[in-house]
Short mmCIF file of C-alpha atoms in Angstrom, two decimals:
data_model
loop_
_atom_site.label_atom_id
_atom_site.label_comp_id
_atom_site.label_asym_id
_atom_site.label_seq_id
_atom_site.Cartn_x
_atom_site.Cartn_y
_atom_site.Cartn_z
CA MET A 1 4.05 -46.27 -39.17
CA SER A 2 4.03 -50.22 -39.34
CA ALA A 3 7.08 -52.02 -40.65
CA TYR A 4 8.16 -55.45 -41.82
CA GLN A 5 10.73 -57.15 -39.46
CA PHE A 6 13.49 -58.17 -41.93
CA ASN A 7 16.81 -59.56 -41.16
CA GLY A 8 16.79 -57.80 -37.74
CA SER A 9 15.85 -54.33 -39.06
CA ALA A 10 12.38 -52.60 -39.84
CA VAL A 11 11.35 -51.81 -43.28
CA ALA A 12 8.43 -49.30 -43.20
CA HIS A 13 5.37 -49.78 -44.90
CA ASP A 14 2.05 -47.83 -45.48
CA GLU A 15 -1.12 -48.77 -43.87
CA GLU A 16 -1.78 -51.32 -46.65
CA GLY A 17 1.59 -52.78 -46.74
CA TYR A 18 3.45 -51.19 -49.59
CA LEU A 19 7.03 -50.38 -49.02
CA VAL A 20 7.69 -46.62 -48.22
CA ASP A 21 11.05 -46.70 -49.97
CA ILE A 22 11.20 -48.92 -52.89
CA ALA A 23 14.89 -48.92 -52.84
CA GLU A 24 14.52 -51.30 -49.66
CA TRP A 25 13.17 -54.10 -51.89
CA SER A 26 14.98 -57.33 -52.28
CA PRO A 27 13.89 -60.89 -53.42
CA ASP A 28 14.04 -62.00 -49.71
CA LEU A 29 11.92 -59.25 -48.56
CA ALA A 30 9.60 -60.09 -51.34
CA LEU A 31 9.15 -63.68 -49.92
CA LEU A 32 8.34 -61.99 -46.45
CA ILE A 33 5.76 -59.66 -48.03
CA ALA A 34 4.16 -62.80 -49.91
CA LYS A 35 3.97 -64.62 -46.76
CA SER A 36 2.05 -61.89 -45.19
CA GLU A 37 -0.26 -61.98 -47.93
CA ASN A 38 -0.51 -65.96 -47.76
CA ILE A 39 1.12 -66.32 -51.06
CA GLU A 40 3.66 -69.11 -51.77
CA MET A 41 6.17 -67.69 -54.33
CA ALA A 42 6.43 -70.30 -57.19
CA PRO A 43 8.31 -69.44 -60.42
CA GLU A 44 4.97 -68.27 -62.15
CA HIS A 45 4.77 -65.62 -59.28
CA TRP A 46 8.16 -64.42 -59.77
CA GLU A 47 7.60 -64.07 -63.58
CA VAL A 48 5.03 -61.43 -62.83
CA VAL A 49 6.75 -59.77 -59.95
CA ASN A 50 10.01 -59.62 -62.14
CA PHE A 51 7.88 -58.25 -65.00
CA LEU A 52 6.21 -55.50 -62.93
CA ARG A 53 9.65 -54.57 -61.56
CA SER A 54 10.97 -54.20 -65.14
CA TYR A 55 8.09 -52.29 -66.29
CA TYR A 56 8.41 -49.74 -63.19
CA GLU A 57 11.98 -49.38 -63.99
CA GLU A 58 11.35 -48.30 -67.69
CA TYR A 59 8.19 -46.09 -67.24
CA GLN A 60 8.33 -45.09 -63.52
CA VAL A 61 4.78 -46.37 -63.08
CA ALA A 62 3.08 -49.75 -62.05
CA PRO A 63 0.86 -50.87 -64.90
CA ALA A 64 -2.97 -50.95 -64.76
CA VAL A 65 -4.37 -54.57 -64.81
CA ARG A 66 -5.37 -54.50 -68.40
CA VAL A 67 -2.10 -53.04 -69.46
CA LEU A 68 -0.35 -55.86 -67.34
CA VAL A 69 -2.54 -58.41 -69.32
CA LYS A 70 -1.89 -56.95 -72.59
CA GLU A 71 2.13 -56.84 -72.00
CA MET A 72 2.08 -60.26 -70.55
CA THR A 73 0.40 -61.74 -73.60
CA LYS A 74 3.06 -59.91 -75.74
CA LYS A 75 5.91 -61.41 -73.81
CA TYR A 76 4.73 -64.77 -72.56
CA GLY A 77 1.71 -65.63 -74.61
CA LYS A 78 -2.14 -65.79 -74.36
CA GLU A 79 -2.12 -68.18 -71.39
CA LYS A 80 -0.34 -65.88 -69.16
CA GLY A 81 -1.62 -62.74 -70.31
CA ASP A 82 -4.93 -63.68 -68.80
CA GLN A 83 -6.86 -61.99 -66.06
CA LYS A 84 -8.06 -65.45 -64.74
CA TYR A 85 -4.64 -66.78 -64.67
CA LEU A 86 -3.30 -63.64 -62.99
CA TYR A 87 -5.97 -63.69 -60.44
CA SER A 88 -5.21 -67.44 -59.71
CA LEU A 89 -1.72 -66.37 -58.69
CA PHE A 90 -2.77 -63.12 -56.89
CA PRO A 91 -6.27 -63.52 -55.82
CA TYR A 92 -6.47 -60.09 -54.31
CA GLY A 93 -5.77 -58.47 -57.82
CA PRO A 94 -2.59 -59.12 -59.88
CA ALA A 95 -1.64 -55.38 -60.09
CA LYS A 96 -2.57 -54.53 -56.39
CA GLN A 97 -0.91 -57.65 -54.69
CA ALA A 98 1.90 -58.34 -57.11
CA CYS A 99 3.06 -54.69 -56.94
CA LYS A 100 3.07 -55.02 -53.10
CA ILE A 101 5.27 -58.06 -53.19
CA ALA A 102 7.21 -56.45 -55.93
CA GLY A 103 7.95 -53.54 -53.61
CA LEU A 104 6.32 -51.03 -55.97
CA PRO A 105 3.71 -48.42 -55.15
CA LYS A 106 -0.04 -49.24 -55.50
CA PRO A 107 -0.87 -48.80 -59.03
CA THR A 108 -2.26 -45.46 -60.23
CA GLY A 109 -6.09 -45.66 -60.02
CA CYS A 110 -6.19 -48.75 -57.94
CA VAL A 111 -8.78 -48.34 -55.01
CA MET B 1 -18.30 -49.29 -76.19
CA ALA B 2 -20.89 -48.01 -78.37
CA GLU B 3 -19.90 -45.12 -80.64
CA GLY B 4 -22.53 -42.79 -79.29
CA SER B 5 -21.16 -42.74 -75.67
CA THR B 6 -17.73 -41.95 -76.55
CA LYS B 7 -16.46 -38.40 -75.68
CA LYS B 8 -13.55 -36.58 -76.90
CA PHE B 9 -11.47 -35.65 -73.96
CA LEU B 10 -8.70 -33.12 -74.08
CA TYR B 11 -6.37 -32.65 -71.23
CA ILE B 12 -4.32 -29.30 -71.46
CA ASN B 13 -1.04 -29.03 -69.93
CA ARG B 14 0.50 -25.66 -69.71
CA LYS B 15 2.88 -25.86 -66.73
CA ALA B 16 6.56 -26.84 -66.25
CA PRO B 17 6.84 -30.39 -65.18
CA HIS B 18 8.51 -30.00 -61.70
CA GLY B 19 8.08 -27.38 -59.15
CA SER B 20 4.25 -27.72 -58.94
CA ILE B 21 2.11 -30.73 -58.91
CA TYR B 22 0.04 -30.19 -62.01
CA ALA B 23 1.79 -32.13 -64.52
CA LEU B 24 1.94 -35.15 -62.45
CA GLU B 25 -1.56 -34.78 -61.36
CA SER B 26 -2.70 -34.45 -64.97
CA LEU B 27 -0.63 -37.44 -65.96
CA GLU B 28 -2.30 -39.72 -63.32
CA VAL B 29 -5.58 -38.49 -64.24
CA VAL B 30 -4.84 -39.60 -67.74
CA LEU B 31 -3.64 -42.98 -66.79
CA ILE B 32 -7.02 -43.50 -64.49
CA GLY B 33 -9.28 -41.95 -67.21
CA ALA B 34 -7.78 -44.13 -69.89
CA ALA B 35 -9.72 -47.14 -68.24
CA PHE B 36 -12.82 -45.42 -69.45
CA GLU B 37 -12.08 -45.98 -73.20
CA GLN B 38 -12.84 -42.60 -74.42
CA ASP B 39 -11.36 -40.65 -77.20
CA VAL B 40 -8.33 -39.08 -75.27
CA SER B 41 -6.00 -36.36 -76.53
CA LEU B 42 -3.30 -34.41 -74.52
CA ALA B 43 -2.19 -30.83 -75.48
CA PHE B 44 1.00 -29.39 -74.40
CA LEU B 45 1.34 -25.52 -74.61
CA ASP B 46 3.03 -22.66 -72.83
CA ASP B 47 5.54 -24.16 -70.31
CA GLY B 48 3.85 -27.45 -70.60
CA VAL B 49 5.91 -28.33 -73.57
CA PHE B 50 8.87 -28.82 -71.11
CA GLN B 51 6.91 -31.93 -69.75
CA LEU B 52 8.01 -33.76 -72.84
CA ALA B 53 11.52 -32.53 -72.84
CA ALA B 54 14.15 -35.44 -73.34
CA GLY B 55 16.75 -35.93 -70.74
CA GLN B 56 15.01 -34.66 -67.68
CA ASP B 57 17.03 -35.46 -64.52
CA THR B 58 15.13 -34.71 -61.22
CA SER B 59 18.04 -36.26 -58.88
CA GLY B 60 19.13 -32.78 -57.77
CA ILE B 61 15.73 -31.76 -56.64
CA GLY B 62 14.91 -35.06 -54.99
CA SER B 63 11.60 -35.67 -56.72
CA LYS B 64 10.29 -38.58 -58.91
CA ASN B 65 11.36 -38.40 -62.63
CA PHE B 66 8.02 -39.28 -63.93
CA SER B 67 8.95 -38.21 -67.51
CA LYS B 68 9.52 -41.81 -68.33
CA THR B 69 5.90 -42.45 -67.59
CA TYR B 70 4.79 -40.53 -71.01
CA ARG B 71 6.30 -43.33 -72.76
CA ALA B 72 3.93 -45.59 -71.22
CA LEU B 73 0.79 -43.81 -72.51
CA GLY B 74 0.72 -45.94 -75.72
CA ASP B 75 0.17 -48.84 -73.42
CA TYR B 76 -2.93 -47.14 -72.37
CA GLU B 77 -4.18 -46.53 -75.78
CA VAL B 78 -3.37 -42.61 -75.39
CA ARG B 79 -1.91 -41.92 -78.71
CA LYS B 80 -2.40 -38.23 -79.56
CA LEU B 81 -0.21 -35.75 -77.91
CA TYR B 82 -0.35 -32.29 -79.60
CA VAL B 83 2.40 -30.01 -78.92
CA GLU B 84 2.10 -26.42 -79.96
CA ARG B 85 4.76 -25.25 -82.38
CA GLU B 86 4.68 -21.51 -81.11
CA SER B 87 5.27 -22.58 -77.48
CA LEU B 88 8.16 -24.69 -78.51
CA ALA B 89 9.64 -21.85 -80.51
CA GLU B 90 9.18 -19.13 -77.92
CA ARG B 91 11.26 -21.12 -75.43
CA GLY B 92 14.07 -21.99 -77.93
CA LEU B 93 12.87 -25.57 -78.35
CA SER B 94 12.21 -27.64 -81.42
CA GLU B 95 10.79 -31.06 -82.05
CA GLY B 96 14.31 -32.58 -81.54
CA ASP B 97 14.40 -31.50 -77.89
CA LEU B 98 11.52 -33.77 -77.04
CA MET B 99 11.40 -37.40 -76.05
CA PRO B 100 10.37 -39.85 -78.66
CA ILE B 101 6.83 -41.21 -77.65
CA THR B 102 5.46 -43.98 -79.63
CA TYR B 103 2.64 -46.41 -79.83
CA GLU B 104 2.34 -49.73 -81.29
CA ASP B 105 -0.60 -49.90 -84.07
CA GLU B 106 -2.22 -53.33 -83.73
CA ASP B 107 -4.03 -52.77 -87.18
CA ASP B 108 -0.73 -52.25 -88.91
CA ASP B 109 1.46 -55.45 -87.62
CA TYR B 110 2.34 -53.65 -84.25
CA ALA B 111 4.20 -50.89 -86.03
CA GLU B 112 5.77 -48.39 -83.83
CA LYS B 113 4.24 -44.99 -84.81
CA PRO B 114 5.02 -41.44 -83.32
CA SER B 115 2.34 -40.21 -80.80
CA ILE B 116 3.65 -36.47 -80.72
CA HIS B 117 2.31 -34.14 -83.32
CA LEU B 118 3.15 -30.61 -83.56
CA VAL B 119 0.43 -28.28 -84.34
CA ASP B 120 0.27 -24.48 -84.63
CA ARG B 121 -1.63 -22.27 -82.53
CA ALA B 122 -4.81 -21.99 -84.77
CA GLU B 123 -4.85 -25.50 -85.00
CA MET B 124 -4.53 -26.07 -81.10
CA ALA B 125 -7.57 -23.66 -80.84
CA ARG B 126 -9.59 -25.82 -83.22
CA LEU B 127 -8.70 -28.97 -81.23
CA ILE B 128 -9.82 -27.22 -77.95
CA ARG B 129 -13.08 -26.11 -79.68
CA ASP B 130 -13.73 -29.66 -81.03
CA ALA B 131 -13.36 -31.47 -77.66
CA ASP B 132 -16.35 -32.43 -75.58
CA VAL B 133 -14.49 -32.30 -72.31
CA VAL B 134 -11.54 -30.18 -71.59
CA LEU B 135 -9.35 -30.61 -68.36
CA SER B 136 -6.77 -28.02 -68.06
CA PHE B 137 -3.83 -28.36 -65.75
#
């Protein structure tokens, strides 16, 4: 199994880069995963990543994109609850790529 | 989506949540299927009623406590969870033993409304008969 080299230790990930053990996540590890995805983490990225983590904490599931859009709209307004905006932050899919950086499993139903 | 292309999907859950993969698989299919904007209902009968029991704790068996995920169903526009009254009673359970599961009604100022409805056996039979597609887990 492949792994992220992080602080002198190996953190295992699956063949697509999702953490095997979500308990190993930390904000610093998120920066490293983001870098491997060619994403420079700005506050806007963190907002989405943190939102996903709190959604997962509450419901034990990573939300589908349209649920993410709906819930972001509720929390941060229309401008941020917007597919285009979210894709501009995470070009390979807000749910898929942001979940990876957030240390969460790939969203259910995402191929 | 045009009215004519919407079908009534009924997912029937009749097994206890942990110890086999059925409950989790059913839930995942429901979450995936929700993207197709069909008329979705879930039915819980026999040991399936345990899937909605409040206060589940899986830490002792080392498996994921996915019971919290039922509370996300409202976000996926899955709002009809039918629980068979007789199945509850036969297991010494009542409505108060189930998790509160709600959805926000956007046509009513986002009021929180209950998704769980208790139905008796005859009514459950009617729900199954009226469904276009029945998936049994």
